[in-house]
Amino acid sequence: MTKSIGILTAGGDSPGLNAAIRAIGKSAIRSHGWSVIGFRDGFRGLMQDRVIRLNGEALSGILTQGGTVLGTGRDKVDAIDIGGTTMDMRGVMLETFHAHNLTALVCLGGGGTQKNALKLHNVGMPVVTLPKTIDNDVYGTDRSFGFDTALDIATEAIDRLHSTAHSHHRIIVVEIMGHNAGWLTLGSGLGGGADVALIPEIPYSMEAVASAITHRKGSGSPFSIVAVAEGAVDIELASQLRELRVQRKDAKASERVRLKALGKALFAGRTSTLDIAKDLEVRTGLESRVTILGHVQRGGTPSPSDRILATTLGAAATRSIANDKFGVMIASKGDGYRSLPLDKVAGRRKTVPLDHPWIETARNLGICLGDHQ
Ligand code: F6P
């Protein structure tokens, strides 16, 4: 009997998803003669059995398209909202899987998707995953597809902001996505020549940032580009959040829930990019403006590098299924890949290590990272 496999995409969309879908599908059809279906809108589509047949025609012409032809969603497989009630729907998802006689399900996504896939694997569904996210924060992989394209977009934005900041002698504060990791901000800050880069891994002090800008002004550069990661926090808030994490470790279950909610609320109330710009204006005497790049970073045509990465990992996912190797994420490693057990990946996040060469390089070039170094 012909083997069948399923594919779904989950979490935020990112450039390269269609290249990966195409690679999994084409290699499955051409190298193995399998049939391929896709589930719409992530795990919800799996639960609701909303399916699209991924034959040669459906897979044709999608390599260069941004987004995901399957649609996506941010549901949790064991806590999905069903008409106002939160339910564990893994049993129903397993039924759909078996109803289609699938050999495996390939889940394309970021950190949340790796957790969901592991939860399905733990109830007996053979899964293989791929790492995609513009944030580049999936644990265990050198790169996630989507990152390179988003890095291009953020860098180009900084390039464009330079000439206008220079002409008006202004500070331009540009907010960059990346969730709680600084890869996109630090990378585009280096690539675009930002003067300040504030990332979640290094809590900032407004005093240090203002002093760096004032110093530039004094040396004949009365304009600055400040790249701020959406998850950046100042030193005071970082220390409060750290303290809460310590308290949570020893707390009873109900208290842990309360402390977690408190941490979330404090984080949500962090100094906004608009407030950073206003504060810098007061401290430096330079006019300031704000640009929030937002979802622009997730859209558009994937870069060649993301297409190659997604295609390489997609074909490797099909080989993993052919070799009956399940419960793994196909991670990028150098120009190739490696298989990592999902339980080594799920629940962990790859942030920028403080000894990373990009941090050292930024410091060498005099880019202010918001601390007092
Ligand atoms: O994970 C990708 C990402 O774009 C993050 O950088 C950002 O924090 C988040 O998704 C935004 O999510 P949403 O598209 O649901 O607003």
PDB file of C-alpha atoms and ligand atoms in Angstrom, residues 12-13 74 133-135 177-179 184 230 295 298, ligand 1:
ATOM      1  CA  GLY A  12       3.892  32.635  13.500  1.00  0.00           C
ATOM      2  CA  ASP A  13       4.361  32.311   9.749  1.00  0.00           C
ATOM      3  CA  ARG A  74      -0.971  29.179  17.729  1.00  0.00           C
ATOM      4  CA  THR A 133      11.083  31.208  13.089  1.00  0.00           C
ATOM      5  CA  ILE A 134      12.311  34.672  12.271  1.00  0.00           C
ATOM      6  CA  ASP A 135      13.472  34.860  15.917  1.00  0.00           C
ATOM      7  CA  MET A 177      10.882  41.654  16.534  1.00  0.00           C
ATOM      8  CA  GLY A 178      12.583  38.578  17.952  1.00  0.00           C
ATOM      9  CA  HIS A 179      10.413  37.594  20.934  1.00  0.00           C
ATOM     10  CA  LEU A 184      17.499  39.905  14.865  1.00  0.00           C
ATOM     11  CA  GLU A 230      10.802  44.049  21.347  1.00  0.00           C
ATOM     12  CA  HIS A 295       5.102  42.095  10.927  1.00  0.00           C
ATOM     13  CA  ARG A 298       7.705  38.255   8.557  1.00  0.00           C
TER      14      ARG A 298
HETATM   15  O1  F6P B   1       7.797  34.317  16.727  1.00  0.00           O
HETATM   16  C1  F6P B   1       7.731  35.183  15.649  1.00  0.00           C
HETATM   17  C2  F6P B   1       7.168  36.505  16.075  1.00  0.00           C
HETATM   18  O2  F6P B   1       7.095  37.345  14.948  1.00  0.00           O
HETATM   19  C3  F6P B   1       7.912  37.213  17.211  1.00  0.00           C
HETATM   20  O3  F6P B   1       9.059  37.880  16.757  1.00  0.00           O
HETATM   21  C4  F6P B   1       6.835  38.115  17.747  1.00  0.00           C
HETATM   22  O4  F6P B   1       7.072  38.378  19.109  1.00  0.00           O
HETATM   23  C5  F6P B   1       5.580  37.301  17.571  1.00  0.00           C
HETATM   24  O5  F6P B   1       5.859  36.332  16.572  1.00  0.00           O
HETATM   25  C6  F6P B   1       4.371  38.094  17.137  1.00  0.00           C
HETATM   26  O6  F6P B   1       3.276  37.238  17.158  1.00  0.00           O
HETATM   27  P1  F6P B   1       1.893  37.524  16.432  1.00  0.00           P
HETATM   28  O7  F6P B   1       2.116  37.422  14.959  1.00  0.00           O
HETATM   29  O8  F6P B   1       1.009  36.458  16.938  1.00  0.00           O
HETATM   30  O9  F6P B   1       1.493  38.902  16.816  1.00  0.00           O
END
